[in-house]
Coordinates of N, CA and C in Angstrom, one line a residue:
Chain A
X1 N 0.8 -1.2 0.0 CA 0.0 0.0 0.0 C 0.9 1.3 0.0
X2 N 0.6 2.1 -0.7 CA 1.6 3.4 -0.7 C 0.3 4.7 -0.2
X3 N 1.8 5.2 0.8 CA 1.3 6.3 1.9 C 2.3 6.9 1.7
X4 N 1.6 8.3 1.8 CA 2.1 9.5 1.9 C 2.4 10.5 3.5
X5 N 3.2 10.6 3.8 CA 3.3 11.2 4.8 C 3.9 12.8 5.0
X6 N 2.6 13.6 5.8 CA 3.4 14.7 5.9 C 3.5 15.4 7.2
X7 N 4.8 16.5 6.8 CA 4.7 17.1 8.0 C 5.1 18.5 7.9
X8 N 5.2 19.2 8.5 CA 4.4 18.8 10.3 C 2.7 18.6 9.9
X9 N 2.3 18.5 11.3 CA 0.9 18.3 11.2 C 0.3 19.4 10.8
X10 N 0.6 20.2 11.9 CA 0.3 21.7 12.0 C 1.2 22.7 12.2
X11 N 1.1 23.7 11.7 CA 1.9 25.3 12.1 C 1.3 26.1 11.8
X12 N 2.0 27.1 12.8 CA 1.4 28.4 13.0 C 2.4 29.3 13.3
X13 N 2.6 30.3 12.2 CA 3.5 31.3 12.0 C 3.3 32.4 11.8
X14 N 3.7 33.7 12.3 CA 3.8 35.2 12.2 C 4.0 35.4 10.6
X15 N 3.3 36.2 10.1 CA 3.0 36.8 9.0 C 4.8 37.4 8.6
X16 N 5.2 37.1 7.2 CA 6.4 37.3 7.0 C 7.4 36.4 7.4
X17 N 7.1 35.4 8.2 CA 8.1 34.0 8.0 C 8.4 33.4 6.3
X18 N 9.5 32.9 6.8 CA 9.5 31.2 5.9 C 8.6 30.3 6.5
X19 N 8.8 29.2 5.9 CA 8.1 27.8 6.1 C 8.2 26.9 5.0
X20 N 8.9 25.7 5.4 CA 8.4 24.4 4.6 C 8.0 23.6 5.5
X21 N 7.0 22.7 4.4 CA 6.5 21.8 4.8 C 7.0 20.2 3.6
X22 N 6.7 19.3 4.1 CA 7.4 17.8 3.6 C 6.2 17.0 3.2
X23 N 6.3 16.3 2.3 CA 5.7 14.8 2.0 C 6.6 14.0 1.7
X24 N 6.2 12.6 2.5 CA 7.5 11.4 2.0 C 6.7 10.4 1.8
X25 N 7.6 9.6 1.1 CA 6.9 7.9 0.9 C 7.9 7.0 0.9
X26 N 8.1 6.0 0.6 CA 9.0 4.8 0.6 C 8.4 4.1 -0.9
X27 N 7.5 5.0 -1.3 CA 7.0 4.3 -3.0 C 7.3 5.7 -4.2
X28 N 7.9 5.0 -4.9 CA 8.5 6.4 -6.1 C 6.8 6.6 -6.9
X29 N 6.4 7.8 -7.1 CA 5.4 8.0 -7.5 C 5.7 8.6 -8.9
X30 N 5.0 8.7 -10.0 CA 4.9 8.9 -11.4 C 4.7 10.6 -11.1
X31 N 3.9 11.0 -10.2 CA 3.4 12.5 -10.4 C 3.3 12.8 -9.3
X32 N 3.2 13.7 -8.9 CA 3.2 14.0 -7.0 C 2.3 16.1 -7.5
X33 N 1.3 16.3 -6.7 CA 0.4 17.4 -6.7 C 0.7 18.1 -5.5
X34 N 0.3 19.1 -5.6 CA 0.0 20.2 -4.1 C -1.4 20.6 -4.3
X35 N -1.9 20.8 -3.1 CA -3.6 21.5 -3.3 C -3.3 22.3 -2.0
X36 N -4.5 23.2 -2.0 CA -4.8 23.7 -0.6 C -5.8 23.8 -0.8
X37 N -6.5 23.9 0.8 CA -8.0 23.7 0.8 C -8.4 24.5 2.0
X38 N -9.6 25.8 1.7 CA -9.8 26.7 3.0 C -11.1 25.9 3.7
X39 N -11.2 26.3 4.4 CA -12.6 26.2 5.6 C -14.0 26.2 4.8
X40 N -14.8 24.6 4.4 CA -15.8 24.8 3.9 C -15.8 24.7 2.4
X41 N -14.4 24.7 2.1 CA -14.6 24.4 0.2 C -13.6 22.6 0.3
X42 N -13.5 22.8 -1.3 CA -12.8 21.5 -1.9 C -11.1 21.9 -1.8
X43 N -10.3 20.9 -1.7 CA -9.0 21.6 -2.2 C -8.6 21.9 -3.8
X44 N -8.1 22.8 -3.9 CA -7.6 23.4 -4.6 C -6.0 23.5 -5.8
X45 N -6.2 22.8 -6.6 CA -4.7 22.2 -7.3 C -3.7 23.5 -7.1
X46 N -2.6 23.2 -6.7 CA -1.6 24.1 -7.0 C -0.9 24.3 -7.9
X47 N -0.1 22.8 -8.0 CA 1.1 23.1 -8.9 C 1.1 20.7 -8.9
X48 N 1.8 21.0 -10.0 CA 2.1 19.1 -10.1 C 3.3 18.9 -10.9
X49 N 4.2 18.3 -10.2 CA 5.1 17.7 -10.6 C 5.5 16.7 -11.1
X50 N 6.5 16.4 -12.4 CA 6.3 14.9 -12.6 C 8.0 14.4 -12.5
X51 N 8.6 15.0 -13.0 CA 10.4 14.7 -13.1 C 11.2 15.0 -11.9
X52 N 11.7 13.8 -11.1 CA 12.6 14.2 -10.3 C 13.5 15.4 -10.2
X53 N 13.7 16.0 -9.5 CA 14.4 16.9 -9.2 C 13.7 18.3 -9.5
X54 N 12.8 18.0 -9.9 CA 11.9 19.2 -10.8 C 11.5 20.4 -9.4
X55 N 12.0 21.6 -9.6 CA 11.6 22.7 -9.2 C 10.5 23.3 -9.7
X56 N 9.2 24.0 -9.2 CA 8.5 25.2 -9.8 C 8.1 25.8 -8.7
X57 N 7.9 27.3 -9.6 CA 7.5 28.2 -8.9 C 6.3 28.9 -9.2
X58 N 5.7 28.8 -7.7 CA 4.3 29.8 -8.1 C 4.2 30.7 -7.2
X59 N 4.8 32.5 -7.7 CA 4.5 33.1 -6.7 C 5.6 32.9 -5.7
X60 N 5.2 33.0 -4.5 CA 6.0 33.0 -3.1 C 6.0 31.4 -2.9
X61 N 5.3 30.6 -3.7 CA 5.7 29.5 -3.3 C 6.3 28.6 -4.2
X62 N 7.2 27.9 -3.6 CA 8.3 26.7 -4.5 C 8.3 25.6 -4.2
X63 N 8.0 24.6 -5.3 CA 7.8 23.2 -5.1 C 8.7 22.2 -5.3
X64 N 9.6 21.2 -5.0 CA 10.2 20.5 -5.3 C 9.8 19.2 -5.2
X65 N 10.3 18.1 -6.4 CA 9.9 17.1 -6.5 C 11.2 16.3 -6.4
X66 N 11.2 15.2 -5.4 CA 12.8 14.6 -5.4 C 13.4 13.6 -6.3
X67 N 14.7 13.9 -5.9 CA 15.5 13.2 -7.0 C 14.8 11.6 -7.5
X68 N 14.9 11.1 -6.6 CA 13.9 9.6 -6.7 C 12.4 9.7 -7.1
X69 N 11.9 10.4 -7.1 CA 10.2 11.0 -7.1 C 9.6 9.9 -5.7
X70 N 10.2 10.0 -4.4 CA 9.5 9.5 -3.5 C 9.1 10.9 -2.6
X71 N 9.7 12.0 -2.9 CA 9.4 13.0 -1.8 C 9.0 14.4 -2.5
X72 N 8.5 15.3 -1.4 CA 8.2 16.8 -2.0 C 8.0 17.5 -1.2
X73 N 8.5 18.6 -1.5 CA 8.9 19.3 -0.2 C 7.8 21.0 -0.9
X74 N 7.4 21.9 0.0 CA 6.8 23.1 -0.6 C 7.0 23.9 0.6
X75 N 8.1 24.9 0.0 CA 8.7 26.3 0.7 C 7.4 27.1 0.4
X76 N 7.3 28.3 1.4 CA 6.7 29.4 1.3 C 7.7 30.5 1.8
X77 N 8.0 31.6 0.9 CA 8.7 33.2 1.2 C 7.0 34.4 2.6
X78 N 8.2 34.5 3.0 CA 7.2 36.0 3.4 C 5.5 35.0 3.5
X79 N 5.5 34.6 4.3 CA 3.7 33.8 4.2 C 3.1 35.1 4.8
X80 N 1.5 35.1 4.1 CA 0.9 35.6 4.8 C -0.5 35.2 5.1
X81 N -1.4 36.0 5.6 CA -2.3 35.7 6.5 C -3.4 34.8 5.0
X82 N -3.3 35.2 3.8 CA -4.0 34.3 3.2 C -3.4 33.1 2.1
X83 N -2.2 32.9 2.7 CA -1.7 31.5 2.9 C -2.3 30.0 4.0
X84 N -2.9 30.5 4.7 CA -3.8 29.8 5.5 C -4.7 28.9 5.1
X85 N -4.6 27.9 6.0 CA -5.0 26.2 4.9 C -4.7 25.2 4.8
X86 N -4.9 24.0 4.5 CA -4.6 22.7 4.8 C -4.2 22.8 3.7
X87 N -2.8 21.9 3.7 CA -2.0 21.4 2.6 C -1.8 20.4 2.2
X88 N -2.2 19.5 0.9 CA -2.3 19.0 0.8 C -1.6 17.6 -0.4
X89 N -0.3 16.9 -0.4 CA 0.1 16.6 -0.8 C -0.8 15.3 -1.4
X90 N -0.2 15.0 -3.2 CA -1.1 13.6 -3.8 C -0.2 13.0 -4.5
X91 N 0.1 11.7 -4.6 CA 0.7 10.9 -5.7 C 0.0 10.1 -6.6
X92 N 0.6 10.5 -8.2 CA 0.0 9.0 -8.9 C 0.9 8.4 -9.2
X93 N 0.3 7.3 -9.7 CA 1.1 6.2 -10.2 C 0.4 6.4 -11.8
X94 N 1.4 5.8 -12.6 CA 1.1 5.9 -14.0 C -0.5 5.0 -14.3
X95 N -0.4 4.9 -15.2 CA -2.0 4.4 -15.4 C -3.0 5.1 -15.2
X96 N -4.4 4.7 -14.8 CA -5.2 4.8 -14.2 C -5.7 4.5 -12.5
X97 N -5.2 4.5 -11.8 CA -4.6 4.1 -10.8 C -5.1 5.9 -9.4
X98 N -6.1 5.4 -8.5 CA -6.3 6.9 -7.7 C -5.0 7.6 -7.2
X99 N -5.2 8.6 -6.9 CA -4.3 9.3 -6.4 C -4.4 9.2 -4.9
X100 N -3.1 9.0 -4.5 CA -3.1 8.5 -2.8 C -2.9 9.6 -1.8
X101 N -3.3 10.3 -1.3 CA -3.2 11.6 -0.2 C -2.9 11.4 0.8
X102 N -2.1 12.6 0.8 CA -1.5 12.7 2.4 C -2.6 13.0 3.7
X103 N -2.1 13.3 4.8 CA -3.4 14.0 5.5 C -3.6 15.2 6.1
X104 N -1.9 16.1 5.2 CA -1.8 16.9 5.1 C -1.5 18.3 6.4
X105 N -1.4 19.2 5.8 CA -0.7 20.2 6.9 C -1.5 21.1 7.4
X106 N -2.2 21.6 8.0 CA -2.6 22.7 8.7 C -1.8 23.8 9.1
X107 N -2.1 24.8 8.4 CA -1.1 26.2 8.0 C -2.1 27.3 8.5
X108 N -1.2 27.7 9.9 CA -1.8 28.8 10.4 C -1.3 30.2 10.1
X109 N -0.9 31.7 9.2 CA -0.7 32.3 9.5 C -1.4 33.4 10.4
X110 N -0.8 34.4 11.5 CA -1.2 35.4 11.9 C -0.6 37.0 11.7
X111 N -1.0 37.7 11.4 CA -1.0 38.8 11.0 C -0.4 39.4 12.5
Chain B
X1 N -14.8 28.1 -17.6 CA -15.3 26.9 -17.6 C -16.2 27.1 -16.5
X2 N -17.1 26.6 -16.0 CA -17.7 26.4 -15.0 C -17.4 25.3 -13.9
X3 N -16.9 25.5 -12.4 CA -16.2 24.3 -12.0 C -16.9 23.1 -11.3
X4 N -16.7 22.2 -10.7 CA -17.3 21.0 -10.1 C -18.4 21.6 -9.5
X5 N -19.5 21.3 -9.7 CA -20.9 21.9 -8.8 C -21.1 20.6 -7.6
X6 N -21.8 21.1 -7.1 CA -22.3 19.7 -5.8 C -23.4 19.9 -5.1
X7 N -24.3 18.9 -5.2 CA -25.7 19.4 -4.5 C -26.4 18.4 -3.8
X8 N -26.5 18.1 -2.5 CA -26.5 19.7 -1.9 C -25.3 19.8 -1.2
X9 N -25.2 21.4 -0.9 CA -24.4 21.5 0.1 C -23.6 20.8 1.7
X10 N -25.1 20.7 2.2 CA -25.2 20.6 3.3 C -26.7 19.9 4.1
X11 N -26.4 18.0 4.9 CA -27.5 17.2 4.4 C -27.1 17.0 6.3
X12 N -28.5 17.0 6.4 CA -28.8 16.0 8.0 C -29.8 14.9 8.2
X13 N -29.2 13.9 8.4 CA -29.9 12.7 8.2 C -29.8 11.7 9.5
X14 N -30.8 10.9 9.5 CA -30.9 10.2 10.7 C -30.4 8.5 10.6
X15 N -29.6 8.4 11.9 CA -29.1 6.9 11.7 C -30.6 6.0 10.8
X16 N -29.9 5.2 10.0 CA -30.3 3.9 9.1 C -31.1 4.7 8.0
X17 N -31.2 5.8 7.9 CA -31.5 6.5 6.6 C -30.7 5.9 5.5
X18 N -30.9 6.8 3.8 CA -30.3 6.3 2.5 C -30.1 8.3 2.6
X19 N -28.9 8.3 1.7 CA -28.8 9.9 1.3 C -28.0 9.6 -0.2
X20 N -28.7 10.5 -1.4 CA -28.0 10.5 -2.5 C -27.2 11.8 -2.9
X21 N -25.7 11.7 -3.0 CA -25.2 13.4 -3.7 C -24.9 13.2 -4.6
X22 N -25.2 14.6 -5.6 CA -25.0 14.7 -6.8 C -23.6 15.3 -7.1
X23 N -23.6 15.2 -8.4 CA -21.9 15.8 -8.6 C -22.4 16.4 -10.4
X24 N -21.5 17.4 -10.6 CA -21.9 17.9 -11.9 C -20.1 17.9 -12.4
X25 N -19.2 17.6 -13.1 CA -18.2 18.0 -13.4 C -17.5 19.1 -14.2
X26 N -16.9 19.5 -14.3 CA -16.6 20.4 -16.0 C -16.7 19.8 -16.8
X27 N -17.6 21.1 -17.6 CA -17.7 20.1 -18.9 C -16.5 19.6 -20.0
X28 N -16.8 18.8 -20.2 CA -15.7 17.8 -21.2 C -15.0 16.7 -20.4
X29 N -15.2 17.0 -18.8 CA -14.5 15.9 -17.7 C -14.7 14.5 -17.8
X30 N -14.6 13.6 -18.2 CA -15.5 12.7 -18.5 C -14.7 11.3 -16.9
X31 N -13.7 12.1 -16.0 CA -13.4 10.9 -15.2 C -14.1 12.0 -13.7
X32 N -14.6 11.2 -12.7 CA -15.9 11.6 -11.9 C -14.7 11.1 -10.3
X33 N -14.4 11.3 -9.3 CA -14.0 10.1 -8.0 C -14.8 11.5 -7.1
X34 N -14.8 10.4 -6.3 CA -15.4 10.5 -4.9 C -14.6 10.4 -4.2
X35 N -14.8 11.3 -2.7 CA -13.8 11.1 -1.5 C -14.7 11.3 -0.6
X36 N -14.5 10.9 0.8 CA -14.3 11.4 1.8 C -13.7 11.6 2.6
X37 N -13.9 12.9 3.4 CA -12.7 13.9 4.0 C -13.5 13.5 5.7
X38 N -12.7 12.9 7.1 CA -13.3 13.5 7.8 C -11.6 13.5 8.8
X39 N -11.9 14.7 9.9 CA -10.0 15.0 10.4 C -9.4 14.1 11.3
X40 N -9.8 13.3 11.1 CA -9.3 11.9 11.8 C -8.5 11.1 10.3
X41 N -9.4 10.8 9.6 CA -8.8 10.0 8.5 C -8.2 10.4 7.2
X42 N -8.2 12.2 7.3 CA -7.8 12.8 5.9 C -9.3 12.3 4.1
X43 N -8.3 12.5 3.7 CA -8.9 12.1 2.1 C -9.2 11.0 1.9
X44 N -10.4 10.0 2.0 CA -10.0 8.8 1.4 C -11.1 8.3 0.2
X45 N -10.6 7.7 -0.6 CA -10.7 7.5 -1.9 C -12.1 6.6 -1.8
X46 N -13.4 7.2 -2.9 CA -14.2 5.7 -2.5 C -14.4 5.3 -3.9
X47 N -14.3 5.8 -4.8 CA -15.0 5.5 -6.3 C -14.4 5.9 -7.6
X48 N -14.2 6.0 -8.5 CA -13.9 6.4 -9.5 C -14.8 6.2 -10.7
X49 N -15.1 6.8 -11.8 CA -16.3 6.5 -12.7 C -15.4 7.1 -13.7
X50 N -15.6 6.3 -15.2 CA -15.3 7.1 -16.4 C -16.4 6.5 -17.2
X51 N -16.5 7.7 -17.8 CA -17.5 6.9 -18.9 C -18.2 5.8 -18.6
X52 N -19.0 5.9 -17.6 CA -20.3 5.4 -17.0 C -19.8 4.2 -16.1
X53 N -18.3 4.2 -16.6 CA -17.9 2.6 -15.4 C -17.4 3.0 -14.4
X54 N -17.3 1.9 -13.6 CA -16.8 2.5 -12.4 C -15.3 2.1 -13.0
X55 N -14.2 2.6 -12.8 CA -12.7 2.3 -13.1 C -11.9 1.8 -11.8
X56 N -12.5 2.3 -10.4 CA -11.4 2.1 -9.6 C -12.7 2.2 -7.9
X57 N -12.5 1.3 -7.1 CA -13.0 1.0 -5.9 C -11.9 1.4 -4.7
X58 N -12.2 1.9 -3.6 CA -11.8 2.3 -2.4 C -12.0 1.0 -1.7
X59 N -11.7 1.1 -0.1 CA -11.9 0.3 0.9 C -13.0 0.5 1.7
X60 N -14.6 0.5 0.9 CA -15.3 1.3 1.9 C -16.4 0.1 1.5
X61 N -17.3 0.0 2.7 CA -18.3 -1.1 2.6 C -19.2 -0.7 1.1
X62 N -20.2 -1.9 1.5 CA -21.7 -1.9 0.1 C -22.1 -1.1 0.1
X63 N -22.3 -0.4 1.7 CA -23.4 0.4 1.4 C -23.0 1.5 0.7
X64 N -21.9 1.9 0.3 CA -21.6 3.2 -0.5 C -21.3 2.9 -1.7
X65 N -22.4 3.4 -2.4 CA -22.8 3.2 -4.3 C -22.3 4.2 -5.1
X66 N -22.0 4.4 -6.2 CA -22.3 5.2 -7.0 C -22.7 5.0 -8.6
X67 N -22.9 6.2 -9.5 CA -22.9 5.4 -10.7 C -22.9 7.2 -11.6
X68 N -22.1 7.2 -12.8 CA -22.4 8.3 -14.0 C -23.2 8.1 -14.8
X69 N -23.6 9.3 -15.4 CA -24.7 9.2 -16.4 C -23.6 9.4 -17.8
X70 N -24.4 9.6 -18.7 CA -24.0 9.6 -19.5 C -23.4 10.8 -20.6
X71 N -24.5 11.8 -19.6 CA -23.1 13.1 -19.3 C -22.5 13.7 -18.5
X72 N -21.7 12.6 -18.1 CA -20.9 12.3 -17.1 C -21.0 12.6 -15.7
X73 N -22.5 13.2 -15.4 CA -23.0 13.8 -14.1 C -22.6 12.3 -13.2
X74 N -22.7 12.4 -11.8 CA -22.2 10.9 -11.1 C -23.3 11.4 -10.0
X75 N -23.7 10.3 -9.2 CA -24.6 10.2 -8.2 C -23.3 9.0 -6.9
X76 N -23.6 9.5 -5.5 CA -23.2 8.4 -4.8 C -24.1 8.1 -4.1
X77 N -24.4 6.8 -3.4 CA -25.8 6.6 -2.7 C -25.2 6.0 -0.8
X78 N -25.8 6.8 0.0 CA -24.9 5.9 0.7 C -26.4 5.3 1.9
X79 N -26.6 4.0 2.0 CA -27.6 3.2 2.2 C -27.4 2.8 4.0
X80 N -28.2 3.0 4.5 CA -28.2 2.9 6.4 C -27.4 3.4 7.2
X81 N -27.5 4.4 6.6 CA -26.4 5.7 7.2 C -25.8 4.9 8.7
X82 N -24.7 5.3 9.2 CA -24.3 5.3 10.4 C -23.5 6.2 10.6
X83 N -23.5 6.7 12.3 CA -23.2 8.2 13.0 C -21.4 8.5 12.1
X84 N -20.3 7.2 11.8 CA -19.5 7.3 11.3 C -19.2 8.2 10.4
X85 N -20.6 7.9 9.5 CA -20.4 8.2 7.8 C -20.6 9.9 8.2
X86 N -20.3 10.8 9.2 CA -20.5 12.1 9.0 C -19.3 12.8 8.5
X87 N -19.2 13.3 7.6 CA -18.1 13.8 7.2 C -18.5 14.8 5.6
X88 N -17.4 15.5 5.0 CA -17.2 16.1 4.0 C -17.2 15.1 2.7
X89 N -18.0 15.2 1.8 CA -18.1 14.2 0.7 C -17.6 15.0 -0.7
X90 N -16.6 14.6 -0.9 CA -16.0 15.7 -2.1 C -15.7 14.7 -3.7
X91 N -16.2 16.1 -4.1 CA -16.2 15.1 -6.1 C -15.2 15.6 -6.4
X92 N -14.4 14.7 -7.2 CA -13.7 15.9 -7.9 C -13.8 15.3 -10.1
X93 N -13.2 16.0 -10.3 CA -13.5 15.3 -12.0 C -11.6 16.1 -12.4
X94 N -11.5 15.2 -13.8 CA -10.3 15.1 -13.9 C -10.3 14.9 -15.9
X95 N -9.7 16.3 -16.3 CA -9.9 16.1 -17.8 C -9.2 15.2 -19.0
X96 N -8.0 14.8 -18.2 CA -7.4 13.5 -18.7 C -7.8 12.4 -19.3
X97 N -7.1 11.6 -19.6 CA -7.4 9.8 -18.9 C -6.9 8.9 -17.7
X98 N -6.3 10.0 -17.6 CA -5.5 9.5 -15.9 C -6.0 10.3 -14.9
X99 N -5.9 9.5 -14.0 CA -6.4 10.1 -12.6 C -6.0 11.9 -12.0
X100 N -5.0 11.8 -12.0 CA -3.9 12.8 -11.6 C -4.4 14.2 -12.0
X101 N -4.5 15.3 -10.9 CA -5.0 16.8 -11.6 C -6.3 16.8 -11.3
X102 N -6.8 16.4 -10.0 CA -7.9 16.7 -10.0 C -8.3 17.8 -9.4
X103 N -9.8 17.9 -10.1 CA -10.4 19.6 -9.8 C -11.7 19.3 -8.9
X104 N -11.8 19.9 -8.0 CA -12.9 19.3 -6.5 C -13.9 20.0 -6.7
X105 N -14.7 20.2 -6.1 CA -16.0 20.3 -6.1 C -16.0 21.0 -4.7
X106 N -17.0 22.1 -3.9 CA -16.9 22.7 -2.6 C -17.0 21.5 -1.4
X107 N -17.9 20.1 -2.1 CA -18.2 19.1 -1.1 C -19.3 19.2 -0.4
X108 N -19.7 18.1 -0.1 CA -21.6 17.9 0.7 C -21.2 17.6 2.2
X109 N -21.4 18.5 3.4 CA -21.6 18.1 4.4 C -22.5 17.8 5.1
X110 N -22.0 16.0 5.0 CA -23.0 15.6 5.7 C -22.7 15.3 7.5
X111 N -24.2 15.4 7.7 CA -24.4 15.1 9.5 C -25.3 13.7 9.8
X112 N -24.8 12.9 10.3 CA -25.8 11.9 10.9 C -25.7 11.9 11.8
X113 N -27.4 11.9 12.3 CA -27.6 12.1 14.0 C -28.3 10.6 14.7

């Protein structure tokens, strides 16, 4: 069974920090996603990666996908208060095949 | 585009009840999955539908059905509710042929009392 693990669970940071947050596995994944999701909606695609080592950028935030495609890591510059949100890391596997979710990060900024 | 619609919003239902949610996808989506969300267990996967089949099953009992129509709207059914099944029910649709990239829907919260 392939699981996704992230962390931290939760943070809560002053407005104008950094912050990363992690997803890992022990299963190399074909494609690996970011979402976020506020209070009351669905989440939200961010950004998706498919080539190891693959960097992008959206904004203040930067995604990496690792060398192996087992991991992914998502920096945030300067967070602010509407960065706030569960985060939420997904892998696929080639095919047809669901996408396996993490259970993601709870991202508090305060102003 | 117009994105994942969901209806209803928001359902209260009583133990050993049936409740049906609808899902509308973007149009052209033609792959449909189901999740539910509750903060103990995260996202978990119940269904997948393309083109009116189901393509892919979760770990979740009988009593949670679903099925697409044939434009590509999806229904889930979930049959003698229990206090468990309370949680966030989210669609999402996907304009691929692969799973991957999907676009969610706001989700049906449901309450069983």
């Amino acid at each position: 069974t392939q699981l996704l693990e992230q962390s931290p669970q939760f943070l809560s940071i002053q407005e104008g920090e950094n912050l990363t947050v992690y997803c890992n596995s022990s299963s190399v994944f074909s494609s690996l996603q970011w979402y976020r999701q506020e209070p009351g909606e669905g989440p939200v695609l961010l950004v998706t990666v498919v080539t190891g080592g693959e960097v992008k950028k959206l904004k203040r935030l930067t995604f990496q996908f690792g060398d192996a495609r087992k991991d992914s890591s998502l920096h945030i510059t300067a967070a602010q208060p509407g960065d706030t949100g569960l985060y939420l890391c997904a892998g696929g596997d080639s095919g047809n095949t669901p996408l396996v979710f993490g259970k993601g990060t709870r991202l508090s900024v305060i102003a | 585009k117009a994105g994942v619609t969901q209806t209803p919003r928001y359902l209260i239902k009583t133990r050993g009840q049936q409740v049906t949610l609808s899902c509308s996808p973007i149009s052209g989506h033609r792959s449909v999955s189901w999740y539910q969300q509750t903060p103990g267990q995260g996202l978990q996967f119940l269904f997948e539908y393309f083109s009116e089949t189901q393509r892919n099953k979760g770990n979740f009992p009988g009593r949670f059905s679903g099925r697409q129509f044939s434009n590509s709207r999806s229904e889930m059914n979930v049959s003698t509710l229990e206090l468990g099944d309370s949680a966030l029910y989210l669609c999402a649709s996907s304009g691929t042929g692969l799973s991957y990239e999907q676009y969610f829907g706001p989700g049906t919260r449901l309450t069983v009392t």
